[in-house]
PDB file of C-alpha atoms in Angstrom:
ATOM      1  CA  UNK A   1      17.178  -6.761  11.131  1.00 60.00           C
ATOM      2  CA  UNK A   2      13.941  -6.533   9.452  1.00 84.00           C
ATOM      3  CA  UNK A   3      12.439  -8.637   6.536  1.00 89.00           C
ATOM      4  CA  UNK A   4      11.879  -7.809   3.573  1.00 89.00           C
ATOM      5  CA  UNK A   5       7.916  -7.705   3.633  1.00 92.00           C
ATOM      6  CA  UNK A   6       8.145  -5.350   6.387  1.00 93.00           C
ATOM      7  CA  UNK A   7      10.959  -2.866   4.839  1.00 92.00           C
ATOM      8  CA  UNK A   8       8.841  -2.794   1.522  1.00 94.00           C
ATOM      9  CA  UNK A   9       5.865  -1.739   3.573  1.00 95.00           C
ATOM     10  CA  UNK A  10       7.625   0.486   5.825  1.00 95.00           C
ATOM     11  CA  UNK A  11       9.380   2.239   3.032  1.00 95.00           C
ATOM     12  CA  UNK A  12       5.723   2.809   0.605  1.00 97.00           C
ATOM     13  CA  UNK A  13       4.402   3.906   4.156  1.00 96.00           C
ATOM     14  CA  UNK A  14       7.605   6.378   4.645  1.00 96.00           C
ATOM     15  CA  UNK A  15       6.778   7.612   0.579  1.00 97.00           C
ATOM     16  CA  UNK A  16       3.250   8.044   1.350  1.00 97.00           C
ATOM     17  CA  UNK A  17       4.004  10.224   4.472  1.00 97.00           C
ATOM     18  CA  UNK A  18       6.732  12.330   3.239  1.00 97.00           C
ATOM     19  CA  UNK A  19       6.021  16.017   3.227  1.00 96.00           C
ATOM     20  CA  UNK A  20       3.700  16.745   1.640  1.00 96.00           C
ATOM     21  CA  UNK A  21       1.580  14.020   3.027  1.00 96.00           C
ATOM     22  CA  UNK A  22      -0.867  13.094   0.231  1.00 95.00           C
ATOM     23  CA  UNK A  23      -3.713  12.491   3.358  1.00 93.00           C
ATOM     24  CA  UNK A  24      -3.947  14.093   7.098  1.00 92.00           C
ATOM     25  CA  UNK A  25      -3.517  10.697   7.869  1.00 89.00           C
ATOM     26  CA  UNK A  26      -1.300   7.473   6.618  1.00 93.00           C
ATOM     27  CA  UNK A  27      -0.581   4.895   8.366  1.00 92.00           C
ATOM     28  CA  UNK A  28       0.508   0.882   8.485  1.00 91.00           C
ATOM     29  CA  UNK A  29      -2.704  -1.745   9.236  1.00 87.00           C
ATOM     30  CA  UNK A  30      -4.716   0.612  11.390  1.00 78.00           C
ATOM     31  CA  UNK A  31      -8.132  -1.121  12.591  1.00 68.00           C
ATOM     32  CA  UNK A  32     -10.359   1.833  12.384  1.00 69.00           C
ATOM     33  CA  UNK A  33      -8.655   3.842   9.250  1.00 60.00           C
ATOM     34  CA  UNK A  34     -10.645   7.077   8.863  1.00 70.00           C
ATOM     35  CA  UNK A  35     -10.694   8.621  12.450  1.00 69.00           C
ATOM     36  CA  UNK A  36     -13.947  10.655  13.532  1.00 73.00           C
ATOM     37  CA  UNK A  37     -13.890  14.032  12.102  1.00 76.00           C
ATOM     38  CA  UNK A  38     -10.845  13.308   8.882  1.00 80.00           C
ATOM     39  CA  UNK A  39     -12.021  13.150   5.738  1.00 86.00           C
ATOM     40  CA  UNK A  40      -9.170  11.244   4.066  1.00 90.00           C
ATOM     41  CA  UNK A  41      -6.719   8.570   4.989  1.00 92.00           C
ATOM     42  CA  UNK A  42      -4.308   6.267   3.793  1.00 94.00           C
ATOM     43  CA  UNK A  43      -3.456   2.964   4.951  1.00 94.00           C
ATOM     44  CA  UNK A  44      -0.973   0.617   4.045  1.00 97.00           C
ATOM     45  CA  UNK A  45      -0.375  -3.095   4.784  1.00 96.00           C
ATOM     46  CA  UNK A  46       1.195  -6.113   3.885  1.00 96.00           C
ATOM     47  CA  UNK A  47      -0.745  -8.584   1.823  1.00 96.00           C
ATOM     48  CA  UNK A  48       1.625 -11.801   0.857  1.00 95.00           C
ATOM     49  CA  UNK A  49       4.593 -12.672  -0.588  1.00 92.00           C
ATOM     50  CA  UNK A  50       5.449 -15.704  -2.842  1.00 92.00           C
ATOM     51  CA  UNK A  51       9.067 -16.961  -2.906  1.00 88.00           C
ATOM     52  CA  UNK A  52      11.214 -18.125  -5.976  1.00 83.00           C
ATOM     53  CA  UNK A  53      13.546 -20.595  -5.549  1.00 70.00           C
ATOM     54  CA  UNK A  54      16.957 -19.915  -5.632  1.00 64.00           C
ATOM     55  CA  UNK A  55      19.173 -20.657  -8.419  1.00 66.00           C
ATOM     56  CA  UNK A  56      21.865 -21.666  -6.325  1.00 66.00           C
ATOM     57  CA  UNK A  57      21.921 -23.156  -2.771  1.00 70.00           C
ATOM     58  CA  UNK A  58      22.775 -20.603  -0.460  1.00 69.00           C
ATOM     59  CA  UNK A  59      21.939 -17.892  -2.832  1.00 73.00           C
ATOM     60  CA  UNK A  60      19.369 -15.368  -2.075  1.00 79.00           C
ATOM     61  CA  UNK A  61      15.884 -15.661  -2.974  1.00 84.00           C
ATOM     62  CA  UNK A  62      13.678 -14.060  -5.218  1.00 87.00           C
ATOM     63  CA  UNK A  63      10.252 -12.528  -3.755  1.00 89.00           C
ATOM     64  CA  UNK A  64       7.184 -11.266  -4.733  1.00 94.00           C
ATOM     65  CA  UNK A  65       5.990  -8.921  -2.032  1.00 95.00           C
ATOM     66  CA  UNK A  66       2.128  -8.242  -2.120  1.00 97.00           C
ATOM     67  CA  UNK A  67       0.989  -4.815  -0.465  1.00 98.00           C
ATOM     68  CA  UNK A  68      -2.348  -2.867  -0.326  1.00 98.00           C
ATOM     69  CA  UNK A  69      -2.954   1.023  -0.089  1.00 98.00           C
ATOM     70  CA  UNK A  70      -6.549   1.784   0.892  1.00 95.00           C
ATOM     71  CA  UNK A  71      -7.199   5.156   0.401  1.00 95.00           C
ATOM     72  CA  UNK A  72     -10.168   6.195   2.080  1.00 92.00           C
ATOM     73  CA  UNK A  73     -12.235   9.751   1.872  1.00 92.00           C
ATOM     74  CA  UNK A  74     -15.689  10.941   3.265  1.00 88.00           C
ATOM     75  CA  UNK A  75     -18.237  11.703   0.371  1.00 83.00           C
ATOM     76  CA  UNK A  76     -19.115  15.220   1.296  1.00 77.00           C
ATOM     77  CA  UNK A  77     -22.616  16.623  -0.027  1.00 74.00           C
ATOM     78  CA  UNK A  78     -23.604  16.519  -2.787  1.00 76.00           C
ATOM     79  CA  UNK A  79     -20.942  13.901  -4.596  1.00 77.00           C
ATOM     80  CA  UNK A  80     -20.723  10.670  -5.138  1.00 83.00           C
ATOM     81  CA  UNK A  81     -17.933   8.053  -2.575  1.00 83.00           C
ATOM     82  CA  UNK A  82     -16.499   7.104  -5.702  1.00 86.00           C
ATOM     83  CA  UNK A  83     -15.681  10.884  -6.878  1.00 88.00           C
ATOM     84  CA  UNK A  84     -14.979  11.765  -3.376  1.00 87.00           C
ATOM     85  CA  UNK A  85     -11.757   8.738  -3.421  1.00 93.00           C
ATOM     86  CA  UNK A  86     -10.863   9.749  -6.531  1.00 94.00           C
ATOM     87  CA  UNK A  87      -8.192  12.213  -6.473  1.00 93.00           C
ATOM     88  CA  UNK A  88      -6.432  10.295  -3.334  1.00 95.00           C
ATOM     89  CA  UNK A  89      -6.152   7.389  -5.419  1.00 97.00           C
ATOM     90  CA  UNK A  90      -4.593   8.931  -7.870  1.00 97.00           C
ATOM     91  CA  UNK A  91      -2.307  11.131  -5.416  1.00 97.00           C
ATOM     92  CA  UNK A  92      -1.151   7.322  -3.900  1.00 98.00           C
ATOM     93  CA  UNK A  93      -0.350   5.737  -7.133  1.00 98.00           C
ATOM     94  CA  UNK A  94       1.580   8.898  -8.430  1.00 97.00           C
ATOM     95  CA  UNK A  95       3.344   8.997  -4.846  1.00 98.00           C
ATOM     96  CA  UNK A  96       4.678   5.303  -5.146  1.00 97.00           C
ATOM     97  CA  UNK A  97       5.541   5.436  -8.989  1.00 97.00           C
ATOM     98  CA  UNK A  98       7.858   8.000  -8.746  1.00 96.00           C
ATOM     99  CA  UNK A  99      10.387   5.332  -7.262  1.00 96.00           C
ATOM    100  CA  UNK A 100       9.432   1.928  -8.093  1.00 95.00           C
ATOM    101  CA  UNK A 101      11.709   0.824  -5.968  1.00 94.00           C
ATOM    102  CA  UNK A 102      10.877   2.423  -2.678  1.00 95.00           C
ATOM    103  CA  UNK A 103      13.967   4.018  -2.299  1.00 94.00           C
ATOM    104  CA  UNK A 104      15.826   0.867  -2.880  1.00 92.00           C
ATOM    105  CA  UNK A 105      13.800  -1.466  -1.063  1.00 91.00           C
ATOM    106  CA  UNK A 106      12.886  -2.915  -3.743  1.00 91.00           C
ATOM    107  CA  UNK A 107      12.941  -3.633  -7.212  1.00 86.00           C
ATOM    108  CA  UNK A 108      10.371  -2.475  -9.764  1.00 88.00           C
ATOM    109  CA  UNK A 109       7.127  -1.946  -8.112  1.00 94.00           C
ATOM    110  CA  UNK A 110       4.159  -3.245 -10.085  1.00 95.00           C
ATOM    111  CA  UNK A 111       0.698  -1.918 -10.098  1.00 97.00           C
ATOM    112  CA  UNK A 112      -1.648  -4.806  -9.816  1.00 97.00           C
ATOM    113  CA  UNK A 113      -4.620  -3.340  -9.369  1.00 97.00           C
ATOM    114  CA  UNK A 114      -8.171  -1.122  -7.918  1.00 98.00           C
ATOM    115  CA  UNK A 115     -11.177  -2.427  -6.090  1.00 97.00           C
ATOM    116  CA  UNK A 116     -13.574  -0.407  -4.196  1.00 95.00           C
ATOM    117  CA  UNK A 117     -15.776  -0.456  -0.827  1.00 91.00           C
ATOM    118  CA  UNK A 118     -18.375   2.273  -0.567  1.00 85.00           C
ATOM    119  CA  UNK A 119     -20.050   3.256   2.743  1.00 72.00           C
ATOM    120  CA  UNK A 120     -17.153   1.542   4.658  1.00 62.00           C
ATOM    121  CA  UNK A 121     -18.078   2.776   8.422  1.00 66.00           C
ATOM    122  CA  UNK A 122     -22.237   3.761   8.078  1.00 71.00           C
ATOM    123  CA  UNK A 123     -20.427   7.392   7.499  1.00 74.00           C
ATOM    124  CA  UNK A 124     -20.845   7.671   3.796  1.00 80.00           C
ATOM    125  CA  UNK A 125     -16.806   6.994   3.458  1.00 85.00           C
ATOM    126  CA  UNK A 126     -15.214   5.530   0.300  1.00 89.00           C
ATOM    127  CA  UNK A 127     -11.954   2.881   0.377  1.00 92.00           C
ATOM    128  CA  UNK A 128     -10.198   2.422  -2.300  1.00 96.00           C
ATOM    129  CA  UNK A 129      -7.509  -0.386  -2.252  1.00 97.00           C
ATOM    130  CA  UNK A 130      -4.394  -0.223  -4.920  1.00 98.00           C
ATOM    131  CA  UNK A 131      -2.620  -3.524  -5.378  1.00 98.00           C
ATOM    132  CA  UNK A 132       1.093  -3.729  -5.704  1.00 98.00           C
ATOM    133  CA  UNK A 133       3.957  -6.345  -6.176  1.00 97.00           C
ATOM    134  CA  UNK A 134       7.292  -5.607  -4.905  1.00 96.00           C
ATOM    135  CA  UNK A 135       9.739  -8.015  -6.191  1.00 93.00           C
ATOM    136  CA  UNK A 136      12.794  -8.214  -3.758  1.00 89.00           C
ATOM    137  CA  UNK A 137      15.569 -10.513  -3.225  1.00 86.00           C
ATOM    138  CA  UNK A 138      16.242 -12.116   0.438  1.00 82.00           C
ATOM    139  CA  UNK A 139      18.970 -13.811   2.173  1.00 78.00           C
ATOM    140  CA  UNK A 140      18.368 -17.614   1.879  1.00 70.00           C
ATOM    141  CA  UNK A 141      19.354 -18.139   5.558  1.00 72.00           C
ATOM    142  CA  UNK A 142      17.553 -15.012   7.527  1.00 73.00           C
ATOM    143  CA  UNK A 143      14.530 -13.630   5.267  1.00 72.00           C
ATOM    144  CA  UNK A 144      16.306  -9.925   5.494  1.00 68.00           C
TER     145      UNK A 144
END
């Protein structure tokens, strides 16, 4: 078994990664993200998740499953990071809207959000982080 935090990110990490990849690299809560040499990556990883009460006891429970995708890219010369991030971002969020519900993990995946780090590693590389809530339902006894 599995819970449900971890099959929402592994299945938006599974979408992200299916052929065609939308970055040489994607991956789940890598420390160093954009590996010498690459000049794009994805990373995804858990954020939160907020629990509902159930209506009944014994019932399962609602949740609100908080993930990030930081899509980072390498500004090559001349351009600007937040040019250079640009079309992955928009490659990611197209990627994980096509099923909102991560292949059934889910129900209808919500959009939260973009924020932005420039010059993340001294390398002239842009991150760009996409928010998204999940909302899921969860047995009340195992959190599966």
């Amino acid at each position: 078994m599995t819970t449900i935090v971890n099959a929402i990110v592994t299945a938006a990490h599974a979408s992200l990664a299916a052929a065609p990849a939308i970055a040489p690299t994607v991956s789940r809560v890598r420390l160093r993200p954009l590996p010498q040499g690459a000049g794009t990556a994805v990373v995804v990883r858990p954020m939160q998740a907020q629990a509902s009460a159930a209506d009944l006891p014994g019932m399962p429970i609602a949740w609100a499953v908080q993930f990030a995708v930081d899509c980072y890219a390498r500004c090559p010369q001349p351009g600007t990071p937040d040019q250079a991030v640009d079309a992955l971002l928009e490659a990611a969020y197209a990627r994980l809207m096509q099923d909102t519900t991560l292949g059934g993990a889910a129900f209808p995946l919500d959009p939260q959000g973009v924020s932005y780090e420039f010059d993340t590693d001294g390398e002239q590389t842009a991150c760009a982080t996409l928010l998204f809530v999940a909302q899921a339902r969860a047995n009340h006894a195992t959190f599966t």
